[in-house]
Every structure is written in C-alpha cells, then in structure tokens.
Coordinates of C-alpha atoms and ligand atoms in Angstrom, one line a residue:
X1 CA -0.4 -0.1 -0.3
X2 CA 2.5 2.4 1.2
X3 CA 5.1 1.5 -1.3
X4 CA 2.3 1.7 -4.2
X5 CA 1.8 5.4 -3.7
X6 CA 4.8 6.3 -3.3
X7 CA 5.1 4.7 -6.3
X8 CA 1.6 7.3 -7.6
X9 CA 3.2 10.3 -5.9
X10 CA 6.1 9.8 -8.5
X11 CA 4.3 9.2 -11.1
X12 CA 2.6 12.6 -10.7
X13 CA 6.0 14.0 -10.3
X14 CA 7.8 12.7 -13.5
X15 CA 5.1 13.2 -15.1
X16 CA 4.2 16.8 -14.2
X17 CA 8.0 17.1 -15.5
X18 CA 7.3 16.0 -18.7
X19 CA 4.5 18.5 -19.4
X20 CA 6.1 21.0 -17.9
X21 CA 8.8 20.8 -20.9
X22 CA 11.1 23.9 -19.4
X23 CA 11.5 24.6 -15.6
X24 CA 11.0 28.3 -16.1
X25 CA 8.3 30.4 -14.7
X26 CA 6.6 34.1 -15.3
X27 CA 7.6 36.5 -12.5
X28 CA 5.2 36.8 -9.4
X29 CA 5.0 40.4 -10.8
X30 CA 5.1 39.8 -14.3
X31 CA 1.0 40.9 -15.1
X32 CA -1.8 38.6 -17.5
X33 CA -3.6 40.6 -18.4
X34 CA -6.9 40.6 -21.7
X35 CA -7.2 42.9 -24.3
X36 CA -10.3 44.3 -26.2
X37 CA -11.2 47.8 -28.1
X38 CA -14.6 50.2 -28.0
X39 CA -15.2 49.6 -31.1
X40 CA -15.7 45.6 -31.4
X41 CA -17.4 45.0 -28.6
X42 CA -18.8 48.2 -26.9
X43 CA -22.1 48.2 -29.4
X44 CA -24.6 51.6 -27.9
X45 CA -23.7 53.0 -31.3
X46 CA -26.0 55.8 -30.7
X47 CA -26.1 55.5 -27.1
X48 CA -27.4 58.7 -25.4
X49 CA -25.2 61.9 -27.8
X50 CA -22.6 59.7 -29.0
X51 CA -21.4 61.0 -32.3
X52 CA -20.8 58.6 -35.7
X53 CA -17.1 56.6 -35.8
X54 CA -15.6 56.2 -39.3
X55 CA -16.5 52.5 -38.5
X56 CA -20.7 53.4 -37.6
X57 CA -20.4 55.6 -40.9
X58 CA -18.0 52.6 -42.9
X59 CA -20.4 50.1 -41.9
X60 CA -23.5 52.0 -42.6
X61 CA -23.1 53.1 -46.0
X62 CA -21.3 50.0 -47.5
X63 CA -22.2 47.0 -45.9
X64 CA -20.5 44.8 -49.2
X65 CA -17.0 45.5 -48.1
X66 CA -17.7 43.5 -44.6
X67 CA -17.6 39.7 -44.8
X68 CA -21.0 39.3 -43.3
X69 CA -21.9 41.9 -44.0
X70 CA -22.7 42.5 -40.0
X71 CA -21.6 46.1 -37.7
X72 CA -20.8 47.3 -34.3
X73 CA -24.7 48.7 -33.5
X74 CA -24.3 45.8 -30.6
X75 CA -21.6 43.6 -31.0
X76 CA -20.8 42.0 -27.6
X77 CA -22.7 45.1 -26.4
X78 CA -20.2 45.1 -23.6
X79 CA -22.6 49.0 -23.0
X80 CA -24.9 47.0 -20.9
X81 CA -22.5 44.1 -20.4
X82 CA -20.1 45.4 -18.8
X83 CA -20.3 43.9 -15.5
X84 CA -20.0 40.1 -16.5
X85 CA -17.2 41.3 -18.0
X86 CA -15.1 42.1 -15.2
X87 CA -16.7 38.7 -13.6
X88 CA -15.3 36.8 -16.7
X89 CA -12.0 39.0 -16.0
X90 CA -12.2 37.6 -11.9
X91 CA -12.8 34.1 -13.6
X92 CA -9.2 34.4 -15.6
X93 CA -7.7 36.3 -12.4
X94 CA -6.9 38.4 -14.2
X95 CA -4.1 40.9 -13.1
X96 CA -5.1 44.0 -16.1
X97 CA -7.8 44.3 -18.3
X98 CA -6.7 46.6 -21.3
X99 CA -9.9 48.7 -23.7
X100 CA -10.0 51.8 -25.7
X101 CA -11.8 55.0 -25.0
X102 CA -14.2 55.3 -28.1
X103 CA -13.8 59.3 -29.2
X104 CA -16.7 59.9 -30.2
X105 CA -19.1 58.5 -26.8
X106 CA -16.5 60.9 -25.6
X107 CA -16.4 63.7 -27.6
X108 CA -19.3 63.2 -30.3
X109 CA -18.2 66.4 -33.0
X110 CA -14.2 64.9 -31.9
X111 CA -13.1 68.6 -30.1
X112 CA -13.9 69.4 -26.8
X113 CA -16.3 72.0 -26.1
X114 CA -19.2 69.8 -25.6
X115 CA -17.6 66.1 -23.4
X116 CA -20.5 63.9 -23.5
X117 CA -21.1 62.9 -19.6
X118 CA -23.0 60.3 -20.8
X119 CA -20.0 58.6 -22.7
X120 CA -17.5 59.8 -19.5
X121 CA -19.6 58.1 -17.0
X122 CA -20.2 54.4 -18.7
X123 CA -15.5 54.1 -19.3
X124 CA -15.8 55.5 -15.1
X125 CA -18.5 52.5 -13.9
X126 CA -15.9 49.9 -16.2
X127 CA -13.2 51.4 -14.3
X128 CA -14.4 51.1 -11.6
X129 CA -15.9 47.9 -11.1
X130 CA -12.5 46.8 -12.4
X131 CA -10.9 48.0 -9.3
X132 CA -13.4 47.1 -7.3
X133 CA -11.5 44.0 -7.8
X134 CA -8.4 45.0 -7.4
X135 CA -8.1 44.7 -12.3
X136 CA -5.8 47.4 -13.2
X137 CA -7.0 48.8 -16.6
X138 CA -4.8 49.8 -19.5
X139 CA -6.7 52.5 -21.3
X140 CA -5.9 52.5 -24.9
X141 CA -7.0 55.8 -25.9
X142 CA -7.0 54.8 -30.3
X143 CA -7.7 52.0 -31.5
X144 CA -9.5 53.7 -35.2
X145 CA -13.0 54.4 -34.8
X146 CA -11.7 58.4 -35.5
X147 CA -14.9 60.5 -35.0
X148 CA -16.9 61.1 -39.0
X149 CA -16.6 64.7 -38.3
X150 CA -12.8 64.2 -37.7
X151 CA -12.7 61.8 -40.7
X152 CA -14.0 64.8 -43.5
X153 CA -12.0 67.2 -42.2
X154 CA -9.2 65.3 -43.5
X155 CA -8.3 62.4 -40.3
X156 CA -5.1 61.8 -39.8
X157 CA -4.2 63.3 -43.4
X158 CA -4.5 66.2 -41.3
X159 CA -1.5 67.8 -39.3
X160 CA -4.0 69.1 -37.2
X161 CA -4.6 65.3 -36.2
X162 CA -2.5 66.0 -33.7
X163 CA -4.1 68.5 -32.3
X164 CA -7.0 67.1 -31.9
X165 CA -6.6 63.7 -30.5
X166 CA -3.7 66.3 -27.6
X167 CA -6.9 67.8 -27.0
X168 CA -9.3 64.0 -26.5
X169 CA -5.9 62.7 -24.5
X170 CA -5.8 65.2 -21.9
X171 CA -9.4 64.3 -21.9
X172 CA -9.3 61.4 -20.4
X173 CA -6.8 61.7 -18.1
X174 CA -7.8 64.7 -16.7
X175 CA -11.8 62.1 -16.4
X176 CA -9.6 58.8 -15.4
X177 CA -6.5 59.3 -14.7
X178 CA -6.4 59.4 -11.0
X179 CA -7.2 55.5 -11.0
X180 CA -5.6 54.8 -14.5
X181 CA -2.2 54.3 -14.5
X182 CA -1.3 52.5 -17.9
X183 CA -1.9 54.3 -21.0
X184 CA -0.8 54.0 -24.6
X185 CA -1.8 56.4 -27.1
X186 CA -1.8 54.8 -30.7
X187 CA -3.4 50.8 -31.3
X188 CA -0.8 49.6 -34.9
X189 CA 0.2 52.2 -36.5
X190 CA 0.4 50.2 -39.5
X191 CA -3.3 49.2 -39.5
X192 CA -4.0 52.7 -39.3
X193 CA -2.9 53.5 -41.6
X194 CA -1.5 51.6 -44.1
X195 CA -4.6 49.5 -44.2
X196 CA -6.8 52.8 -43.5
X197 CA -5.3 55.5 -46.4
X198 CA -3.2 53.7 -48.0
X199 CA -4.7 50.3 -49.3
X200 CA -9.0 49.1 -48.8
X201 CA -8.9 46.4 -45.7
X202 CA -10.1 48.5 -43.6
X203 CA -11.5 51.7 -42.6
X204 CA -11.7 54.9 -43.8
X205 CA -10.8 52.8 -47.3
X206 CA -9.0 55.2 -48.9
X207 CA -6.9 53.6 -51.0
X208 CA -4.3 56.5 -52.1
X209 CA -1.6 53.9 -52.7
X210 CA 2.4 55.0 -51.5
X211 CA 1.0 58.1 -49.9
X212 CA -1.3 58.4 -48.0
X213 CA 0.5 55.9 -45.6
X214 CA 3.6 57.7 -45.4
X215 CA 2.0 61.2 -44.6
X216 CA -0.3 59.2 -42.0
X217 CA 2.8 57.6 -40.6
X218 CA 4.6 61.2 -39.9
X219 CA 1.1 63.0 -38.3
X220 CA 0.0 60.0 -36.2
X221 CA 3.8 60.5 -34.7
X222 CA 3.8 63.4 -34.1
X223 CA 0.3 63.2 -32.7
X224 CA 1.3 60.5 -30.4
X225 CA 5.0 62.2 -29.2
X226 CA 1.9 65.9 -27.9
X227 CA -0.5 63.1 -25.9
X228 CA 3.8 61.4 -25.0
X229 CA 4.2 65.3 -23.4
X230 CA 0.9 66.4 -22.2
X231 CA 0.4 63.0 -19.8
X232 CA 4.6 63.3 -19.4
X233 CA 4.1 67.2 -18.3
X234 CA 1.0 68.1 -17.1
X235 CA -0.4 64.9 -15.0
X236 CA 2.3 62.6 -14.7
X237 CA 3.3 64.6 -11.9
X238 CA 0.6 63.7 -9.9
X239 CA -0.8 60.9 -11.0
X240 CA 2.1 59.4 -11.5
X241 CA 1.2 56.2 -14.1
X242 CA 3.0 55.6 -17.2
X243 CA 2.5 56.1 -21.1
X244 CA 3.2 53.8 -24.0
X245 CA 2.4 53.4 -27.6
X246 CA 1.2 49.6 -29.3
X247 CA 2.5 48.5 -32.7
X248 CA 2.1 44.8 -34.2
X249 CA 5.0 42.8 -35.9
X250 CA 4.8 39.6 -37.7
X251 CA 8.2 37.7 -37.3
X252 CA 9.1 37.6 -40.0
X253 CA 12.8 35.1 -41.0
X254 CA 14.7 35.4 -43.8
X255 CA 14.0 32.9 -47.1
X256 CA 17.4 32.1 -47.1
X257 CA 20.5 32.6 -45.1
X258 CA 21.7 35.1 -47.5
X259 CA 23.3 38.8 -46.9
X260 CA 19.7 39.9 -49.9
X261 CA 17.6 38.2 -48.2
X262 CA 18.5 39.7 -44.0
X263 CA 18.4 42.7 -46.2
X264 CA 15.3 42.2 -47.5
X265 CA 14.1 41.1 -43.7
X266 CA 15.6 44.6 -42.9
X267 CA 14.0 47.0 -45.5
X268 CA 10.1 44.8 -44.7
X269 CA 10.7 44.9 -40.9
X270 CA 11.4 49.0 -41.8
X271 CA 7.9 49.0 -43.6
X272 CA 5.8 47.1 -41.1
X273 CA 7.2 48.3 -38.5
X274 CA 10.6 50.2 -37.3
X275 CA 8.5 53.4 -39.5
X276 CA 6.8 53.6 -36.2
X277 CA 9.6 52.4 -33.5
X278 CA 12.6 54.3 -34.6
X279 CA 11.4 58.1 -34.5
X280 CA 10.2 56.9 -30.8
X281 CA 12.8 53.9 -29.4
X282 CA 16.1 55.0 -32.0
X283 CA 19.3 56.0 -31.0
X284 CA 19.4 58.9 -33.8
X285 CA 15.4 59.4 -33.9
X286 CA 13.4 60.3 -37.0
X287 CA 12.4 57.1 -40.0
X288 CA 14.3 54.5 -41.6
X289 CA 17.3 55.2 -43.2
X290 CA 17.1 53.3 -46.1
X291 CA 13.5 53.2 -46.1
X292 CA 13.5 57.2 -46.2
X293 CA 16.2 57.2 -49.5
X294 CA 14.1 54.1 -51.4
X295 CA 11.5 55.6 -51.6
X296 CA 13.3 59.2 -51.7
X297 CA 15.3 58.4 -55.4
X298 CA 11.9 56.2 -56.2
X299 CA 9.8 59.1 -55.7
X300 CA 11.8 60.9 -57.7
X301 CA 11.2 58.9 -60.1
X302 CA 8.5 58.4 -60.4
X303 CA 8.5 62.7 -61.2
X304 CA 7.3 63.6 -57.1
X305 CA 8.4 66.8 -55.9
X306 CA 9.1 65.8 -53.2
X307 CA 9.6 62.3 -51.6
X308 CA 6.4 61.0 -50.5
X309 CA 7.4 59.8 -47.2
X310 CA 7.7 63.4 -46.2
X311 CA 10.8 63.4 -43.4
X312 CA 11.9 65.2 -39.9
X313 CA 12.6 68.6 -38.7
X314 CA 15.7 68.7 -35.9
X315 CA 13.1 69.8 -33.8
X316 CA 10.5 67.3 -34.3
X317 CA 12.4 64.0 -34.4
X318 CA 13.9 65.8 -31.0
X319 CA 10.5 66.4 -29.7
X320 CA 8.9 62.4 -30.5
X321 CA 12.6 61.1 -29.6
X322 CA 12.4 58.6 -26.5
X323 CA 8.4 60.0 -26.2
X324 CA 7.5 55.8 -24.7
X325 CA 7.8 54.2 -21.1
X326 CA 7.6 50.6 -22.8
X327 CA 7.5 49.3 -26.2
X328 CA 3.9 47.8 -26.5
X329 CA 3.6 44.8 -29.1
X330 CA 0.6 42.5 -30.8
X331 CA 2.2 39.9 -32.6
X332 CA 0.2 37.9 -34.6
X333 CA 1.4 35.2 -37.6
X334 CA 5.0 35.1 -39.4
X335 CA 7.3 33.7 -41.9
X336 CA 9.3 34.2 -44.7
X337 CA 10.5 37.5 -46.7
X338 CA 13.0 37.2 -49.6
X339 CA 13.4 40.2 -53.1
X340 CA 12.0 36.1 -55.0
X341 CA 9.1 36.0 -53.4
X342 CA 7.8 39.6 -55.0
X343 CA 5.2 39.7 -57.7
X344 CA 6.6 42.4 -59.4
X345 CA 4.6 41.6 -63.2
X346 CA 1.6 43.5 -60.0
X347 CA 2.8 45.5 -58.5
X348 CA 0.8 48.5 -57.4
X349 CA 2.9 52.0 -58.7
X350 CA 3.4 53.9 -56.6
X351 CA 2.5 51.4 -53.0
X352 CA 4.3 50.8 -51.1
X353 CA 4.9 47.7 -50.9
X354 CA 6.5 48.3 -54.9
X355 CA 8.5 50.7 -52.7
X356 CA 10.2 47.6 -50.8
X357 CA 9.4 45.0 -53.2
X358 CA 9.8 42.3 -50.4
X359 CA 7.7 38.7 -50.4
X360 CA 6.5 36.8 -48.5
X361 CA 5.6 33.3 -47.9
X362 CA 4.4 31.0 -45.0
X363 CA 4.7 26.9 -45.5
X364 CA 1.6 24.7 -45.7
X365 CA 2.0 23.1 -43.0
X366 CA 2.1 25.4 -40.5
X367 CA -1.5 25.3 -38.7
X368 CA -3.7 27.3 -40.2
X369 CA -5.8 29.8 -37.9
X370 CA -9.7 31.2 -38.7
X371 CA -7.9 34.6 -40.3
X372 CA -6.5 34.1 -44.1
X373 CA -3.1 36.1 -42.5
X374 CA -2.6 34.2 -39.4
X375 CA -0.9 31.3 -39.9
X376 CA 1.0 29.5 -36.4
X377 CA 5.1 29.8 -36.8
X378 CA 7.2 27.4 -34.6
X379 CA 8.6 30.2 -32.0
X380 CA 7.2 33.3 -33.7
X381 CA 6.4 34.9 -30.1
X382 CA 10.7 34.8 -29.1
X383 CA 11.9 36.3 -32.1
X384 CA 9.5 39.4 -32.4
X385 CA 10.4 39.9 -29.0
X386 CA 14.4 39.3 -29.0
X387 CA 14.4 41.3 -32.3
X388 CA 12.9 44.3 -30.1
X389 CA 15.6 43.3 -27.9
X390 CA 17.7 43.4 -30.5
X391 CA 17.2 46.8 -32.3
X392 CA 17.2 49.1 -29.8
X393 CA 18.8 49.7 -25.3
X394 CA 18.7 46.3 -24.7
X395 CA 16.7 46.9 -21.3
X396 CA 13.1 48.1 -23.4
X397 CA 11.3 47.4 -21.3
X398 CA 8.5 44.9 -23.5
X399 CA 4.7 44.3 -22.8
X400 CA 2.6 42.1 -25.5
X401 CA 0.1 43.6 -25.8
X402 CA -2.2 41.9 -28.1
X403 CA -1.8 38.0 -28.4
X404 CA -4.2 35.4 -29.9
X405 CA -5.8 33.1 -32.6
X406 CA -9.0 33.1 -34.6
X407 CA -11.5 29.9 -34.3
X408 CA -14.7 30.1 -35.9
X409 CA -17.7 29.5 -33.4
X410 CA -17.8 26.8 -30.9
X411 CA -15.9 25.6 -27.3
X412 CA -13.6 23.4 -28.0
X413 CA -10.3 25.1 -29.3
X414 CA -7.4 23.1 -29.0
X415 CA -5.6 25.2 -31.8
X416 CA -6.2 28.8 -30.0
X417 CA -4.8 26.4 -26.9
X418 CA -1.7 25.1 -29.4
X419 CA -0.9 29.1 -29.6
X420 CA -1.3 30.6 -26.7
X421 CA 1.2 27.3 -25.3
X422 CA 3.6 28.3 -27.8
X423 CA 4.1 31.7 -28.2
X424 CA 3.7 31.8 -24.0
X425 CA 7.1 29.6 -23.9
X426 CA 8.3 31.6 -26.2
X427 CA 8.0 34.8 -24.0
X428 CA 9.6 32.7 -21.8
X429 CA 12.9 31.7 -23.6
X430 CA 13.4 34.8 -24.5
X431 CA 13.1 36.8 -20.4
X432 CA 16.1 33.6 -19.7
X433 CA 17.9 36.0 -22.4
X434 CA 17.8 39.3 -21.3
X435 CA 14.1 40.3 -22.1
X436 CA 12.7 42.8 -19.9
X437 CA 9.3 41.7 -20.5
X438 CA 7.1 43.2 -18.3
X439 CA 3.5 41.2 -19.2
X440 CA 1.2 40.1 -21.2
X441 CA -2.3 40.5 -22.9
X442 CA -4.0 37.6 -24.5
X443 CA -6.0 39.3 -27.3
X444 CA -9.5 38.8 -26.8
X445 CA -11.0 38.6 -23.1
X446 CA -14.2 37.8 -25.7
X447 CA -15.3 37.0 -29.2
X448 CA -15.8 40.7 -30.6
X449 CA -16.7 42.3 -34.2
X450 CA -13.8 41.6 -35.8
X451 CA -13.6 44.3 -38.7
X452 CA -13.3 44.0 -42.1
X453 CA -14.1 39.9 -41.6
X454 CA -17.6 40.8 -39.0
X455 CA -18.4 37.6 -37.1
X456 CA -17.2 35.1 -39.3
X457 CA -13.7 34.9 -37.0
X458 CA -13.1 34.0 -33.3
X459 CA -11.2 35.8 -30.8
X460 CA -12.3 35.4 -27.4
X461 CA -11.2 33.0 -25.2
X462 CA -15.4 33.5 -24.4
X463 CA -17.4 32.8 -26.9
X464 CA -20.1 35.1 -27.4
X465 CA -23.6 33.7 -29.6
X466 CA -24.2 36.8 -31.6
X467 CA -27.6 35.4 -32.0
X468 CA -28.9 35.9 -28.4
X469 CA -29.5 38.9 -27.6
X470 CA -28.2 38.6 -23.9
X471 CA -24.7 38.5 -25.9
X472 CA -24.0 35.3 -23.7
X473 CA -21.0 34.6 -22.6
X474 CA -19.2 31.2 -22.2
X475 CA -15.9 30.5 -21.5
X476 CA -14.3 28.2 -23.6
X477 CA -11.7 25.2 -22.8
X478 CA -8.7 27.8 -23.8
X479 CA -10.0 30.1 -20.6
X480 CA -9.0 27.4 -17.9
X481 CA -6.4 26.9 -20.0
X482 CA -5.2 30.7 -19.5
X483 CA -6.5 30.9 -15.9
X484 CA -4.1 27.9 -14.3
X485 CA -1.2 29.9 -16.2
X486 CA -1.7 32.7 -14.7
X487 CA -2.4 31.0 -11.3
X488 CA 0.5 28.6 -11.5
X489 CA 2.6 30.4 -13.5
X490 CA 4.0 27.5 -15.6
X491 CA 2.9 26.3 -19.0
X492 CA 1.7 23.3 -18.2
X493 CA 0.9 21.0 -21.5
X494 CA 0.0 18.1 -19.1
X495 CA -2.4 19.9 -18.0
X496 CA -6.4 19.7 -18.9
X497 CA -9.6 20.8 -17.0
X498 CA -11.6 18.7 -15.4
X499 CA -15.2 20.2 -16.3
X500 CA -15.6 23.7 -18.2
X501 CA -17.7 24.6 -15.2
X502 CA -16.2 28.2 -14.4
X503 CA -15.7 29.7 -11.0
X504 CA -14.2 32.9 -9.1
X505 CA -10.7 31.8 -7.0
X506 CA -10.8 32.9 -3.3
X507 CA -9.2 37.4 -3.5
X508 CA -10.3 38.0 -7.2
Ligands
NAG1 C1 -7.5 51.1 -55.8 O1 -6.3 52.1 -56.4 C2 -5.6 51.3 -57.2 C3 -5.1 52.0 -58.0 O2 -4.3 52.6 -57.0 C4 -6.8 51.2 -58.2 O3 -6.2 49.4 -58.8 C5 -7.4 49.6 -57.3 O4 -8.9 48.8 -57.6 C6 -8.2 50.0 -56.5 N1 -9.3 49.3 -55.1 C7 -10.8 50.8 -54.7 C8 -11.2 48.9 -54.0 O5 -11.2 51.3 -55.0
NAG2 C1 15.9 29.7 -51.2 O1 14.8 28.9 -49.9 C2 13.8 28.0 -50.7 C3 13.4 27.2 -49.9 O2 14.0 26.6 -48.3 C4 14.6 26.6 -51.5 O3 13.7 26.3 -52.2 C5 15.4 27.9 -52.2 O4 16.0 26.8 -53.4 C6 16.4 28.8 -51.9 N1 17.4 29.4 -52.6 C7 18.5 29.4 -52.9 C8 18.7 30.5 -53.7 O5 19.2 29.0 -51.6

C-alpha cells in the first residue's frame, strides 16, 4: 500500500516534469491580462449623445465591404454587459485589462467644446467595477474609431490631427487618470495608416497608394508625441502612471540565409513597423534610413516634387525621440521574406509594396487560423521579442499588448490552446535571455466584431452568442488553460480542465 502510494506520487512528479517542458516560471510581478477595443465589443453605437465613428459610417454606408455585412451596432453589447465582462476577468484571475475609449462616445463631434457626460459615466463605471476587484485598467486612447467629423476634415491626412488627439488625450487623463495608471496612445500605426489610407482593408479605405500611409505615419507620430508630452508634463507628476505606444509585429524570417534575404528582412521590418518605432526608440530618431532613401529616390524617378515619405525636421525628431515608457507589441503570425518572392508583374506603382519589393510566404504545413492572414510559425513570439530587444537599447521594457488566435464558433479550441502555450513558452525563453518583458495580454477576452471579417472569425477566450439578445458569454477550453497558467505561472502541457464549469477563485 505504502509503496504503491509512493510510486503513484513519483509518477505524478515524473509526469509533471515531462509536460512542463522547461523549468521556467513567470515572476510573481509579471502581469497577465486580456485586451479588447471599443468598436469591437461595446455596441451602443448611438447611445445617449454619442457621435458616429468612421466604422459606424463605413459599415452603415458600405455594408458589402464586411464579410458577413455585419457591423458593431450591438457587437458583444459590453455597453450593457460590462459587469459580466469584469466577472469574466475575475474568473480568469487577471491582473489587468486593456480596453480602448470610443473617441466619439466622449467627444461626439471630435472636439472638446462639448464632452458627453454619459460617455464619461460609462467608462467610469467600467473602471470602478474593475478596481473593486483589484484589476488594473490599461487604456488605449485610439483603437481605430476616429470621429467621422474629423475624418471629413481629413483625419490622419490633416496635420491638425496632432491638436485634436492631444485635446482628446487630455480629457481622458483629466477624467480617468486619477484611477488609470497605464496608457497607450495609438494601437497599431501600420494598420491605421497603411490599411486605412494606403489601402482599403480598414476604414476609411482611402486607397491613396504609396502616399497615404507615409503622410499618416508622420502625422500619427507627431500626434503620439504630443499626447505623451501632455501626460509627462502635466499629469504624470500628480498621477504617477506610464504612457506608451503599441504596434504590431509579425515574426518575419529571411527565406534563405543570404545577405540579400537579410536585407529583404530589414526593409520589410522598416516598412512594417520600424517606420513607426525608430522615431521613438532609436538613438538617432527619425524614419529608418534605408527606407527613407529608397522612397526618396523612387519618388524622384516617379516625378514627385518631393519624397512621398516626408522627413522630420531636427526639432521634430527631438520632440518624438524617447516618447514611450514601454514598447507595446501586438503579435499574431509570421512568414519568410525575400525579394525573390515579390510579384513584380502585379506591382502597383507607386505603393509601399513597390517601394521595397519584398514578398513573403508561409509554409503549407503551419497551422492555419480562421483568419486567412494568420498561421502559427514555430517560436514566433520569441523571435519578435528578441528582435525588438536587439534593435533597440537592450533594456527597453516590453509589454505584449495583444497575442491570439482565431477559430470559428465552438467551445473546444485546441488550436488556440496550442497557440497560447507555444507563445507563452516563447515569452519565457526570451525573458531567460534577458528580454525585459513586463506583462502579457491575450487577445481577446471575448468574441467580438473582427473588423472586415465581421463575426466570421472568433478571437475570444469566451465565446459570445451573437444570435442571443443577451449576448451570453461562455468560457472556451482556452479560458481554463489561460487561467491555470496565470495561477501557476508555468506552462503545463498536461493540464486539462476537469469540467467546463468556471468559478471565481478566492481573492479575485
Ligand atoms: C485602389 O487603387 C488601385 C490603383 O492605385 C486600383 O487598382 C484599385 O482598384 C483601387 N481599389 C479600390 C477598392 O478602389
Ligand atoms: C531558398 O529557400 C527555398 C525554400 O527553402 C529553396 O526552395 C530555395 O532553393 C532557396 N534558394 C536559394 C538561392 O538558396
């Protein structure tokens, strides 16, 4: 009896050692969260005196551009269900929750001569409900839903966006900064500027190829720096929080180990994200050198009187440099890059693709998400974290502000579980090699309006029933797995939830 019990215990220990692949833990002060954004979850699109955003405008006037012709009018109805959302955060045992403010819910016309008290009250209620349970709010000021009125005045093509954005940011700091200590100015410059202004895969679908993105990037960086300095000078001394900036990075690798493909990777890096981060995090400041030279040269050859990527003045460079307290990174998929993979024949001239002429590819046998653009590359989060660490001052504090996987509807989400386990193991490996990673946010707390894909792709740890007027939320398998990782601080491949009954642990 005794011997068999000992053997049994030994067996358990051995199993544990086998399934926790590495003897690595997340430190106790590492924070775990989940993320969402206003337009994707809130609904309440015309509640009280809220103004229209560019997503309200686009989905109402051009429903055909959304896969299932849907919109975010109701979405997950977090406008009415925010208490249930906080209950889910408690179930998961989250330290933090990242959400965004709807600019037109707070400033219906975009400018601050009139502030919607109803809009302020909604966010106050959400923040206070979270703090009741010791869940720290992280606010993204801009997650893609610009007031339509400001779009009609040019949106990010108008340099006045820097004034408009600083004004909005100041209202947010004034009204919420007594309780909110984590701020992000912009979410994903490339998706705002390239997809919205250069191309047609995000509102406002400007399609100003080769021109829109670069002008937007310049204006966005100046707007970001204005909002950062406003916080740093006028709010941080009394509020004591931190303010940063988030971009999306794919785990690109050179196709072949050649000098040419390494140059292709560098240009791909500059065009995809360093154009948005070198001005802030590099020692020299300003836009990346090779990309700037390439675009200037092509612009001249194409008959433009000046570069399509207008450089910053020395004064602007200094103004932008260093304006982020941490490096916020969103990461999903990756692939191999090479000049040889570029489709020259179908190159649109001018365009940002044509400027660098780098193509990419992801092998067939990598797991494919419900989103066409998302494949699971081995060790991809590790690759991304190391790349940031190597590109900038090695000690830059990094926060993974989004990371996740899409499926179709359904509770059994083994692919998502595998994705999160691999990503978090990559995070542990990177930390082991000196990457200063402070925290991690899974995307997303719950299913939501996935932009151009509508409700056809699901990113939630909790499934939302969009047919049900109550928008009932049900935890997926991945919710139990994430909860266990947060609780134990280790990635245990052998852990299986006993049942799918979710409860709130003591202390949450
Ligand atoms: C975007 O512009 C390109 C030319 O620059 C054109 O070929 C394409 O049809 C346009 N797309 C849309 C959706 O208007
Ligand atoms: C580059 O890599 C691809 C895929 O691994 C391979 O098919 C190709 O032959 C390589 N090209 C060169 C020039 O090495």
